[in-house]
CSV table of C-alpha atoms in Angstrom, one decimal:
chain,number,residue,atom,x,y,z
Z,1,MET,CA,-94.0,-12.7,-22.7
Z,2,ALA,CA,-96.3,-13.2,-24.8
Z,3,ASP,CA,-100.1,-11.6,-24.6
Z,4,ILE,CA,-102.6,-12.2,-21.8
Z,5,THR,CA,-105.8,-13.1,-22.5
Z,6,PRO,CA,-106.9,-13.0,-18.8
Z,7,ASN,CA,-109.6,-15.9,-18.2
Z,8,PRO,CA,-111.6,-15.8,-15.4
Z,9,ASP,CA,-113.7,-18.4,-15.6
Z,10,PHE,CA,-111.1,-20.2,-15.8
Z,11,THR,CA,-108.9,-19.5,-13.6
Z,12,ARG,CA,-112.2,-19.8,-10.8
Z,13,GLU,CA,-112.6,-23.5,-11.9
Z,14,VAL,CA,-109.0,-24.1,-11.0
Z,15,ILE,CA,-109.9,-22.8,-7.4
Z,16,ALA,CA,-113.5,-25.0,-7.4
Z,17,ASN,CA,-111.9,-27.9,-8.1
Z,18,GLY,CA,-109.2,-27.5,-5.0
Z,19,GLY,CA,-107.7,-24.5,-5.7
Z,20,GLU,CA,-108.9,-22.8,-2.5
Z,21,THR,CA,-106.2,-21.1,-1.8
Z,22,LEU,CA,-105.3,-19.5,-4.6
Z,23,ASN,CA,-105.2,-16.4,-4.3
Z,24,LEU,CA,-102.9,-16.5,-1.1
Z,25,CYS,CA,-100.3,-16.9,-3.5
Z,26,TYR,CA,-98.1,-13.6,-3.3
Z,27,GLN,CA,-95.5,-15.0,-5.5
Z,28,CYS,CA,-92.4,-15.2,-3.2
Z,29,GLY,CA,-91.1,-18.5,-5.1
Z,30,THR,CA,-90.6,-20.5,-2.5
Z,31,CYS,CA,-92.3,-23.4,-4.2
Z,32,THR,CA,-89.8,-23.2,-7.1
Z,33,GLY,CA,-86.5,-22.8,-5.1
Z,34,SER,CA,-87.7,-25.9,-2.9
Z,35,CYS,CA,-88.6,-27.7,-6.2
Z,36,LEU,CA,-86.4,-30.6,-7.3
Z,37,SER,CA,-88.3,-30.6,-10.7
Z,38,SER,CA,-87.7,-26.9,-11.1
Z,39,ARG,CA,-84.2,-26.7,-10.7
Z,40,MET,CA,-83.9,-29.9,-13.2
Z,41,THR,CA,-86.7,-28.9,-15.9
Z,42,ALA,CA,-88.4,-25.6,-17.6
Z,43,PHE,CA,-91.2,-26.5,-14.7
Z,44,LYS,CA,-91.1,-23.1,-12.4
Z,45,THR,CA,-93.7,-23.7,-9.5
Z,46,ARG,CA,-94.0,-20.0,-8.4
Z,47,LYS,CA,-94.7,-19.4,-12.8
Z,48,ALA,CA,-97.7,-22.3,-12.5
Z,49,VAL,CA,-99.0,-20.1,-9.9
Z,50,ARG,CA,-99.4,-17.7,-11.6
Z,51,MET,CA,-101.1,-18.7,-14.7
Z,52,ALA,CA,-103.4,-20.4,-13.1
Z,53,GLN,CA,-104.1,-16.5,-11.1
Z,54,LEU,CA,-104.0,-15.3,-15.2
Z,55,GLY,CA,-106.1,-18.0,-16.0
Z,56,MET,CA,-104.2,-18.3,-18.9
Z,57,LYS,CA,-106.6,-21.7,-19.5
Z,58,ASP,CA,-104.6,-22.9,-22.9
Z,59,GLN,CA,-101.2,-22.2,-22.1
Z,60,VAL,CA,-101.9,-23.8,-18.9
Z,61,LEU,CA,-103.6,-27.0,-19.8
Z,62,SER,CA,-101.3,-28.0,-23.5
Z,63,SER,CA,-98.2,-26.9,-21.4
Z,64,LYS,CA,-95.9,-30.2,-20.8
Z,65,ASP,CA,-94.5,-28.8,-17.8
Z,66,LEU,CA,-97.4,-28.9,-16.2
Z,67,TRP,CA,-96.9,-32.8,-15.7
Z,68,TYR,CA,-92.9,-32.7,-14.8
Z,69,CYS,CA,-94.7,-31.7,-11.0
Z,70,THR,CA,-93.8,-35.0,-8.8
Z,71,THR,CA,-96.0,-33.7,-6.0
Z,72,CYS,CA,-93.1,-33.9,-2.8
Z,73,TYR,CA,-95.3,-31.8,-1.5
Z,74,THR,CA,-92.2,-29.3,-0.1
Z,75,CYS,CA,-93.2,-26.9,-1.9
Z,76,TYR,CA,-96.9,-26.8,0.3
Z,77,GLU,CA,-94.5,-27.4,3.4
Z,78,ARG,CA,-92.5,-24.2,3.0
Z,79,CYS,CA,-95.0,-21.6,1.7
Z,80,PRO,CA,-95.5,-18.9,3.7
Z,81,ARG,CA,-98.9,-18.6,2.5
Z,82,GLY,CA,-100.4,-21.5,3.6
Z,83,VAL,CA,-100.9,-22.4,-1.0
Z,84,ASP,CA,-101.9,-26.0,-0.9
Z,85,ILE,CA,-99.7,-25.4,-4.1
Z,86,PRO,CA,-100.0,-29.6,-4.7
Z,87,GLY,CA,-104.1,-29.1,-4.8
Z,88,VAL,CA,-103.6,-26.2,-7.5
Z,89,LEU,CA,-101.8,-28.5,-9.7
Z,90,PHE,CA,-104.4,-31.2,-9.7
Z,91,ALA,CA,-106.8,-29.2,-10.6
Z,92,MET,CA,-104.8,-27.8,-13.5
Z,93,ARG,CA,-104.1,-31.8,-14.5
Z,94,ASN,CA,-107.5,-32.4,-14.1
Z,95,LEU,CA,-109.3,-29.5,-17.0
Z,96,ALA,CA,-106.3,-30.8,-18.7
Z,97,VAL,CA,-106.8,-34.3,-18.7
Z,98,GLN,CA,-110.4,-33.6,-19.6
Z,99,ALA,CA,-109.3,-31.2,-22.5
Z,100,GLY,CA,-108.1,-34.5,-23.5
Z,101,HIS,CA,-104.3,-33.6,-22.9
Z,102,MET,CA,-103.1,-37.0,-21.4
Z,103,ALA,CA,-99.5,-39.0,-21.7
Z,104,GLU,CA,-99.8,-42.5,-23.1
Z,105,GLY,CA,-98.4,-43.7,-20.0
Z,106,HIS,CA,-100.9,-42.3,-17.9
Z,107,LYS,CA,-103.6,-44.1,-20.2
Z,108,ARG,CA,-102.3,-47.2,-19.6
Z,109,THR,CA,-101.9,-47.0,-16.1
Z,110,SER,CA,-105.8,-46.2,-15.7
Z,111,GLU,CA,-106.0,-49.1,-18.3
Z,112,ALA,CA,-104.3,-51.3,-15.9
Z,113,ILE,CA,-106.8,-50.1,-12.7
Z,114,ILE,CA,-109.7,-50.3,-15.0
Z,115,THR,CA,-108.8,-54.0,-15.8
Z,116,TYR,CA,-107.3,-55.8,-12.8
Z,117,GLY,CA,-108.1,-53.1,-10.0
Z,118,HIS,CA,-104.1,-52.3,-9.7
Z,119,ALA,CA,-101.8,-50.2,-11.4
Z,120,VAL,CA,-99.7,-53.3,-12.5
Z,121,ARG,CA,-100.2,-56.2,-14.9
Z,122,PRO,CA,-99.9,-59.6,-12.3
Z,123,SER,CA,-97.2,-61.0,-14.9
Z,124,ASP,CA,-96.0,-65.5,-14.7
Z,125,LYS,CA,-92.7,-64.5,-13.4
Z,126,ASN,CA,-93.8,-62.6,-10.4
Z,127,THR,CA,-96.3,-66.1,-9.5
Z,128,GLU,CA,-93.7,-68.4,-10.0
Z,129,LEU,CA,-91.3,-66.1,-7.4
Z,130,ARG,CA,-94.8,-65.4,-5.1
Z,131,LYS,CA,-94.8,-69.5,-5.3
Z,132,ALA,CA,-91.6,-69.3,-4.2
Z,133,LEU,CA,-91.4,-67.3,-1.5
Z,134,GLY,CA,-94.1,-69.2,0.5
Z,135,LEU,CA,-96.6,-66.6,-0.7
Z,136,VAL,CA,-100.1,-67.3,-2.0
Z,137,GLU,CA,-100.1,-67.0,-5.5
Z,138,THR,CA,-102.7,-64.0,-6.5
Z,139,PRO,CA,-103.1,-62.2,-3.1
Z,140,PRO,CA,-106.7,-61.4,-1.4
Z,141,THR,CA,-107.3,-58.3,-3.1
Z,142,VAL,CA,-109.8,-57.8,-6.1
Z,143,LEU,CA,-107.7,-59.9,-8.1
Z,144,VAL,CA,-109.7,-62.5,-6.1
Z,145,HIS,CA,-112.7,-61.2,-5.0
Z,146,GLU,CA,-114.6,-60.8,-8.4
Z,147,SER,CA,-117.6,-59.1,-7.2
Z,148,GLY,CA,-114.5,-56.2,-5.8
Z,149,LEU,CA,-113.5,-55.6,-9.4
Z,150,MET,CA,-116.6,-55.1,-10.5
Z,151,ASP,CA,-117.2,-52.2,-7.6
Z,152,ILE,CA,-114.1,-50.1,-9.3
Z,153,LYS,CA,-115.4,-51.0,-12.8
Z,154,ARG,CA,-119.2,-49.6,-11.6
Z,155,ILE,CA,-117.6,-46.6,-10.0
Z,156,MET,CA,-115.4,-45.8,-12.8
Z,157,CYS,CA,-118.8,-45.5,-15.4
Z,158,LYS,CA,-120.6,-43.7,-12.6
Z,159,THR,CA,-117.3,-41.3,-12.5
Z,160,GLY,CA,-117.2,-41.2,-16.2
Z,161,PHE,CA,-113.6,-42.4,-15.5
Z,162,ASP,CA,-113.9,-44.9,-18.3
Z,163,LYS,CA,-115.2,-42.1,-21.2
Z,164,LEU,CA,-112.5,-40.2,-19.7
Z,165,ILE,CA,-109.1,-42.0,-21.2
Z,166,GLY,CA,-111.7,-43.8,-24.1
Z,167,LYS,CA,-112.0,-47.2,-22.5
Z,168,PRO,CA,-115.9,-47.1,-22.1
Z,169,ILE,CA,-116.8,-49.9,-19.9
Z,170,ASP,CA,-119.9,-52.3,-20.4
Z,171,LEU,CA,-121.5,-53.3,-17.6
Z,172,GLY,CA,-124.5,-54.9,-19.2
Z,173,ALA,CA,-122.4,-57.8,-19.9
Z,174,GLY,CA,-119.6,-57.8,-16.6
Z,175,ALA,CA,-117.2,-58.4,-19.3
Z,176,VAL,CA,-113.9,-58.2,-18.2
Z,177,LEU,CA,-112.4,-55.1,-20.7
Z,178,LYS,CA,-109.4,-55.7,-22.6
W,1,MET,CA,-107.7,-51.9,16.4
W,2,THR,CA,-105.9,-55.0,14.5
W,3,VAL,CA,-104.3,-53.7,11.6
W,4,GLY,CA,-105.1,-55.1,8.0
W,5,LEU,CA,-101.9,-55.9,5.9
W,6,PHE,CA,-103.1,-53.9,3.1
W,7,LEU,CA,-100.9,-54.9,-0.6
W,8,GLY,CA,-100.5,-52.3,-3.2
W,9,CYS,CA,-99.5,-53.4,-6.5
W,10,ILE,CA,-95.8,-52.5,-6.4
W,11,ALA,CA,-94.6,-55.2,-3.8
W,12,PRO,CA,-96.9,-57.5,-4.8
W,13,PHE,CA,-96.6,-57.7,-7.9
W,14,ARG,CA,-93.2,-56.5,-8.7
W,15,TYR,CA,-91.7,-56.7,-5.5
W,16,PRO,CA,-93.0,-59.8,-3.8
W,17,GLY,CA,-90.0,-60.0,-1.6
W,18,ILE,CA,-91.5,-56.4,0.2
W,19,GLU,CA,-94.7,-58.3,1.6
W,20,SER,CA,-92.8,-62.1,1.9
W,21,ALA,CA,-90.3,-59.3,4.1
W,22,THR,CA,-93.3,-57.6,5.8
W,23,ARG,CA,-95.4,-61.0,7.0
W,24,GLN,CA,-92.5,-62.6,8.0
W,25,ILE,CA,-90.8,-59.4,10.4
W,26,LEU,CA,-94.4,-58.8,12.0
W,27,ASP,CA,-94.8,-62.2,12.7
W,28,VAL,CA,-91.2,-61.9,14.0
W,29,LEU,CA,-92.6,-59.0,16.7
W,30,GLY,CA,-95.0,-59.9,17.1
W,31,VAL,CA,-97.7,-58.3,15.7
W,32,ASP,CA,-100.7,-59.3,15.5
W,33,TYR,CA,-102.4,-58.3,11.7
W,34,LYS,CA,-104.7,-59.9,9.4
W,35,ASP,CA,-105.0,-59.9,5.5
W,36,LEU,CA,-107.1,-56.6,4.3
W,37,GLU,CA,-109.0,-58.9,1.6
W,38,LYS,CA,-110.7,-56.9,-1.4
W,39,ALA,CA,-108.4,-53.8,-1.7
W,40,SER,CA,-107.5,-52.8,-5.2
W,41,CYS,CA,-104.8,-50.1,-6.0
W,42,CYS,CA,-104.9,-47.6,-3.1
W,43,PRO,CA,-105.0,-46.0,-5.7
W,44,ALA,CA,-101.8,-44.7,-6.9
W,45,PRO,CA,-102.0,-40.8,-5.9
W,46,GLY,CA,-99.7,-39.4,-7.9
W,47,VAL,CA,-101.5,-40.5,-11.0
W,48,MET,CA,-104.7,-40.9,-10.8
W,49,ARG,CA,-106.0,-37.4,-8.2
W,50,SER,CA,-103.8,-36.2,-11.5
W,51,PHE,CA,-106.4,-37.3,-13.9
W,52,ASP,CA,-109.7,-37.4,-11.7
W,53,GLN,CA,-109.6,-36.2,-8.5
W,54,LYS,CA,-113.3,-37.5,-7.7
W,55,THR,CA,-112.5,-40.9,-9.2
W,56,TRP,CA,-109.4,-40.9,-7.2
W,57,LEU,CA,-111.7,-40.5,-3.8
W,58,ALA,CA,-113.9,-42.7,-4.6
W,59,LEU,CA,-112.0,-45.5,-5.4
W,60,ALA,CA,-109.7,-44.4,-1.7
W,61,ALA,CA,-112.9,-44.6,0.1
W,62,ARG,CA,-113.8,-47.8,-1.0
W,63,ASN,CA,-110.7,-49.3,0.2
W,64,LEU,CA,-111.2,-47.9,3.2
W,65,VAL,CA,-114.6,-49.2,3.4
W,66,GLN,CA,-113.5,-53.0,3.1
W,67,ALA,CA,-111.3,-52.1,6.1
W,68,GLN,CA,-113.8,-50.8,8.4
W,69,GLU,CA,-116.1,-53.9,7.2
W,70,GLN,CA,-113.6,-56.6,8.7
W,71,GLY,CA,-113.3,-54.2,11.8
W,72,LEU,CA,-109.1,-53.4,10.5
W,73,ASP,CA,-107.5,-50.4,10.9
W,74,PRO,CA,-105.0,-50.8,7.1
W,75,LEU,CA,-101.2,-51.1,7.3
W,76,THR,CA,-99.5,-50.3,4.6
W,77,ILE,CA,-96.7,-50.4,3.1
W,78,CYS,CA,-96.0,-47.8,0.6
W,79,ASN,CA,-95.6,-44.2,0.9
W,80,GLY,CA,-97.9,-44.4,-2.1
W,81,CYS,CA,-100.6,-46.3,-0.7
W,82,TYR,CA,-100.1,-44.5,3.2
W,83,GLY,CA,-100.5,-41.6,0.6
W,84,SER,CA,-104.2,-42.2,-0.5
W,85,LEU,CA,-105.4,-44.0,2.1
W,86,PHE,CA,-104.6,-41.3,4.7
W,87,GLU,CA,-105.6,-38.0,2.5
W,88,ALA,CA,-109.1,-39.8,1.0
W,89,ALA,CA,-109.2,-40.7,4.6
W,90,HIS,CA,-108.8,-36.9,5.8
W,91,GLU,CA,-110.9,-35.5,3.5
W,92,MET,CA,-113.6,-37.9,3.6
W,93,ASP,CA,-113.7,-37.1,7.7
W,94,HIS,CA,-113.4,-33.2,7.4
W,95,ASP,CA,-115.6,-32.7,4.3
W,96,GLU,CA,-119.5,-33.2,4.6
W,97,GLU,CA,-120.4,-33.1,1.3
W,98,LYS,CA,-117.7,-34.8,-0.7
W,99,ARG,CA,-118.3,-37.3,1.9
W,100,ALA,CA,-122.5,-37.6,0.4
W,101,GLU,CA,-121.4,-37.5,-2.8
W,102,ILE,CA,-118.9,-40.3,-2.5
W,103,ASN,CA,-121.0,-42.0,-0.4
W,104,GLU,CA,-123.5,-41.5,-3.6
W,105,ILE,CA,-121.2,-43.4,-6.0
W,106,LEU,CA,-120.4,-46.7,-3.6
W,107,LYS,CA,-123.9,-47.3,-2.6
W,108,ASP,CA,-123.9,-49.9,-5.1
W,109,ALA,CA,-119.9,-50.3,-5.1
W,110,GLY,CA,-118.6,-51.3,-2.3
W,111,GLY,CA,-120.7,-49.7,1.0
W,112,GLU,CA,-120.7,-46.8,2.6
W,113,TYR,CA,-118.1,-45.1,4.3
W,114,LYS,CA,-119.0,-44.6,7.6
W,115,GLY,CA,-116.1,-42.6,8.9
W,116,GLU,CA,-112.9,-41.8,11.2
W,117,SER,CA,-110.2,-44.2,9.8
W,118,ASN,CA,-107.3,-45.0,11.3
W,119,VAL,CA,-104.3,-45.3,8.1
W,120,ARG,CA,-101.2,-46.9,9.7
W,121,HIS,CA,-98.1,-46.4,7.6
W,122,ILE,CA,-95.2,-49.7,8.9
W,123,ALA,CA,-92.5,-47.8,9.5
W,124,GLU,CA,-94.5,-45.2,12.0
W,125,TYR,CA,-96.6,-48.6,13.4
W,126,LEU,CA,-93.0,-49.8,13.7
W,127,PHE,CA,-91.9,-47.1,15.7
W,128,ARG,CA,-95.1,-45.8,17.6
W,129,ASP,CA,-96.7,-48.9,18.7
W,130,VAL,CA,-93.4,-52.0,18.5
W,131,GLY,CA,-91.4,-49.3,19.6
W,132,VAL,CA,-87.0,-49.3,19.3
W,133,ASP,CA,-86.0,-51.4,21.5
W,134,LYS,CA,-87.9,-53.9,20.8
W,135,ILE,CA,-86.7,-54.3,17.9
W,136,ALA,CA,-83.6,-53.8,19.0
W,137,GLU,CA,-84.1,-56.7,20.9
W,138,ALA,CA,-84.9,-58.6,18.4
W,139,VAL,CA,-81.9,-58.8,16.0
W,140,LYS,CA,-80.0,-61.7,15.3
W,141,ASN,CA,-77.7,-60.4,12.7
W,142,LYS,CA,-76.4,-56.8,13.9
W,143,LEU,CA,-75.9,-55.3,10.4
W,144,ASP,CA,-72.3,-53.3,9.9
W,145,LEU,CA,-73.6,-51.3,6.5
W,146,LYS,CA,-73.7,-47.8,5.5
W,147,VAL,CA,-77.1,-46.8,4.7
W,148,ALA,CA,-78.4,-43.9,3.0
W,149,VAL,CA,-82.0,-43.9,4.2
W,150,HIS,CA,-84.6,-42.7,1.6
W,151,TYR,CA,-88.1,-41.2,2.9
W,152,GLY,CA,-89.5,-40.5,0.3
W,153,CYS,CA,-92.8,-37.8,0.4
W,154,HIS,CA,-96.2,-39.1,1.2
W,155,PHE,CA,-94.3,-41.0,4.5
W,156,LEU,CA,-94.4,-37.9,5.7
W,157,LYS,CA,-96.0,-35.0,4.1
W,158,PRO,CA,-98.3,-33.2,4.4
W,159,SER,CA,-97.2,-32.9,7.9
W,160,LYS,CA,-99.4,-30.6,9.1
W,161,PHE,CA,-102.6,-34.0,8.9
W,162,LYS,CA,-100.1,-36.5,9.0
W,163,ASN,CA,-97.7,-35.4,12.4
W,164,ILE,CA,-95.6,-38.0,12.2
W,165,ASP,CA,-92.2,-35.8,12.1
W,166,ASP,CA,-90.4,-32.8,11.4
W,167,PRO,CA,-90.4,-33.3,7.1
W,168,GLU,CA,-87.9,-30.6,7.0
W,169,ARG,CA,-85.4,-33.3,9.8
W,170,PRO,CA,-86.9,-36.4,9.9
W,171,THR,CA,-85.4,-39.5,12.1
W,172,ILE,CA,-88.1,-41.5,12.7
W,173,LEU,CA,-86.7,-43.9,10.2
W,174,ASP,CA,-83.1,-43.3,10.6
W,175,GLU,CA,-83.9,-44.3,14.4
W,176,ILE,CA,-85.2,-47.8,12.9
W,177,VAL,CA,-82.4,-48.2,11.1
W,178,GLU,CA,-80.0,-47.6,13.5
W,179,ALA,CA,-81.5,-50.1,15.5
W,180,THR,CA,-79.8,-52.8,13.0
W,181,GLY,CA,-76.7,-51.9,13.9
W,182,ALA,CA,-76.3,-50.0,10.8
W,183,THR,CA,-75.3,-46.5,10.5
W,184,SER,CA,-77.8,-44.1,8.6
W,185,VAL,CA,-75.2,-41.6,6.4
W,186,ASP,CA,-76.3,-38.4,5.8
W,187,TYR,CA,-76.1,-37.1,2.1
W,188,ALA,CA,-77.2,-34.1,0.1
W,189,ASP,CA,-80.3,-34.0,-0.7
W,190,LYS,CA,-81.8,-37.0,1.6
W,191,GLN,CA,-85.2,-35.7,1.6
W,192,ALA,CA,-85.8,-35.6,-2.1
W,193,CYS,CA,-88.3,-37.2,-4.3
W,194,CYS,CA,-86.9,-40.1,-6.2
W,195,GLY,CA,-88.8,-39.1,-9.1
W,196,ALA,CA,-91.1,-41.3,-9.9
W,197,GLY,CA,-94.2,-39.4,-8.1
W,198,GLY,CA,-96.8,-37.3,-9.6
W,199,GLY,CA,-97.0,-39.6,-12.7
W,200,VAL,CA,-93.6,-38.1,-13.8
W,201,ARG,CA,-91.7,-42.2,-14.5
W,202,ALA,CA,-95.3,-43.2,-16.3
W,203,GLY,CA,-95.0,-39.4,-18.0
W,204,SER,CA,-91.6,-38.6,-18.6
W,205,GLY,CA,-88.8,-41.4,-17.4
W,206,SER,CA,-86.0,-39.5,-18.4
W,207,VAL,CA,-86.7,-36.2,-15.9
W,208,ALA,CA,-87.7,-39.0,-13.1
W,209,LEU,CA,-84.5,-40.7,-14.5
W,210,GLU,CA,-82.2,-36.8,-13.7
W,211,MET,CA,-83.8,-36.9,-9.7
W,212,THR,CA,-83.0,-40.5,-9.2
W,213,ARG,CA,-78.8,-40.3,-10.6
W,214,LEU,CA,-79.2,-36.8,-8.6
W,215,LYS,CA,-80.3,-39.1,-5.2
W,216,VAL,CA,-78.1,-42.4,-6.1
W,217,ASP,CA,-74.6,-39.9,-7.0
W,218,ASN,CA,-75.6,-38.6,-3.6
W,219,ALA,CA,-76.0,-41.0,-1.8
W,220,LYS,CA,-72.5,-42.9,-2.7
W,221,ALA,CA,-70.4,-39.5,-2.2
W,222,ALA,CA,-72.1,-40.4,1.2
W,223,GLY,CA,-70.0,-43.8,1.8
W,224,ALA,CA,-73.2,-45.5,1.8
W,225,GLN,CA,-73.8,-49.0,0.3
W,226,CYS,CA,-77.0,-49.2,-0.4
W,227,ILE,CA,-80.9,-47.1,-0.1
W,228,VAL,CA,-83.2,-47.8,2.2
W,229,SER,CA,-87.1,-46.6,2.4
W,230,PRO,CA,-90.4,-47.5,2.6
W,231,CYS,CA,-91.6,-47.4,-0.1
W,232,PRO,CA,-92.0,-50.2,-3.0
W,233,PHE,CA,-92.5,-47.3,-5.5
W,234,CYS,CA,-89.4,-45.1,-4.9
W,235,HIS,CA,-87.9,-49.0,-4.1
W,236,LEU,CA,-88.9,-49.9,-7.8
W,237,GLN,CA,-87.3,-46.5,-9.4
W,238,PHE,CA,-83.9,-46.6,-7.6
W,239,ASP,CA,-83.9,-50.0,-8.4
W,240,ARG,CA,-84.9,-50.5,-12.3
W,241,GLY,CA,-83.4,-46.4,-13.1
W,242,GLN,CA,-80.1,-47.5,-12.5
W,243,LYS,CA,-80.4,-50.9,-14.7
W,244,ASP,CA,-81.7,-47.4,-17.5
W,245,LEU,CA,-79.0,-45.6,-16.1
W,246,GLY,CA,-76.0,-47.3,-16.7
W,247,GLU,CA,-72.4,-48.1,-16.2
W,248,GLY,CA,-71.5,-47.2,-12.3
W,249,TYR,CA,-74.6,-47.5,-11.2
W,250,ASP,CA,-75.6,-50.5,-9.0
W,251,MET,CA,-76.1,-49.4,-5.7
W,252,PRO,CA,-78.5,-52.1,-4.3
W,253,VAL,CA,-82.1,-51.1,-3.4
W,254,ILE,CA,-83.9,-52.1,0.1
W,255,HIS,CA,-87.1,-51.6,1.6
W,256,LEU,CA,-87.5,-51.1,5.0
W,257,SER,CA,-89.0,-54.9,6.1
W,258,GLN,CA,-86.6,-56.2,3.6
W,259,LEU,CA,-83.6,-54.3,6.0
W,260,LEU,CA,-85.3,-55.8,9.1
W,261,ALA,CA,-85.8,-58.9,8.0
W,262,ILE,CA,-82.1,-60.3,7.5
W,263,ALA,CA,-81.1,-58.2,11.1
W,264,LEU,CA,-83.7,-60.6,12.5
W,265,GLY,CA,-82.0,-63.5,10.8
W,266,ILE,CA,-85.0,-64.6,8.7
W,267,ASP,CA,-83.2,-66.0,5.5
W,268,ASN,CA,-82.2,-64.6,2.8
W,269,GLU,CA,-83.4,-66.8,0.0
W,270,LYS,CA,-87.0,-65.6,1.2
W,271,LEU,CA,-86.5,-61.8,0.8
W,272,GLY,CA,-87.2,-62.0,-3.0
W,273,PHE,CA,-84.2,-60.4,-3.6
W,274,GLU,CA,-84.3,-62.1,-6.9
W,275,ALA,CA,-86.6,-59.3,-8.9
W,276,HIS,CA,-84.1,-56.8,-8.1
W,277,ASP,CA,-82.5,-55.2,-10.9
W,278,ILE,CA,-79.4,-53.9,-8.7
W,279,PRO,CA,-77.7,-57.3,-7.3
W,280,VAL,CA,-78.1,-57.5,-3.8
W,281,ASN,CA,-74.6,-58.4,-2.2
W,282,LEU,CA,-74.2,-57.2,1.3
């Protein structure tokens, strides 16, 4: 294994962001043995938790493997120490995004939520099918309630999510983000 | 309390037949429901929570506030929506510091979260509040069908908070499916993920697809004629995923609401199967 320079600050950050149970892990590997991603990819749950414990910041934040967890929660169900492993992974993913590591597909999903308040873009073909099924053309969500869509944009501005994904919102103009 | 239909994103905007089937089965079964107005994306737990937990929680809490202001319990038809709303409610109800922080954000962006939400998933609602016997009595078109039931992940887990059924060997969904006359077949890795969750579909599609392949291959080996799930995102992953997998992948994918609609005698033309990539010829 490569040289490890432990970074206790990183470990503390993971713990503070939802990884409170991190240090309960005694590395039994039940998580890896229960994980479909670990069966199929280079992601190994036990190893990811160990890297968090050791504070291997650089290796964790730039790791593609970190994004192969489907958040199925099987590891959490089976962990004999009650470690909230998805919580540890969410914390590390949040820190990775803050450090600028975000897949293009993930940026697109985020932009859809900022723009429409929904994770997928409504399409004309879908609207036609809705009508044929006797449904209202546009469901009564934030798509038809403009004030609701403004709530979404305000929330994103306040948490800084818009800037996080490189799509700052100009609330002053009340403009629809393109 | 009356339930308020929380649509999410994939059902209304990709598979509207799931929405149509849900509305029709609720009517036939005599469930008093309203539309939950002004809701947004739940937001998708695997992606938004992975990117920024505070934004995830604030958006989810805003949806819970809409439900509270309308006097409705959110009724979700998707595991992702259920996971986000249920877990957000759990955090808001059990962590005062977090609740104060999120309410500060929501002050001029949706309203104050006042606490104690009762978030429902349609499968557990049908099982607990309607009952398998009532569903069986309402069946007009008894199904002679072998079904691979796919529970998905965020419906039952984390079980220590959701307390619906045993996450390793659940039966709740199998019991509902079998009330239609269909047979739920046992298959390898039945409790495994479809592959789509956690941002894996959007970020690493080929990895998601390998998990889909495993599930479909196992369902086929067990003699299943279709996959039934209570989640539009799993539904999308199995349906679009099989198209991407190509030759030999043609197992119809049906949402629980659509299966029940067929059994309750609702017109197939109102179930939106034309949106499916894999034809539903049962």
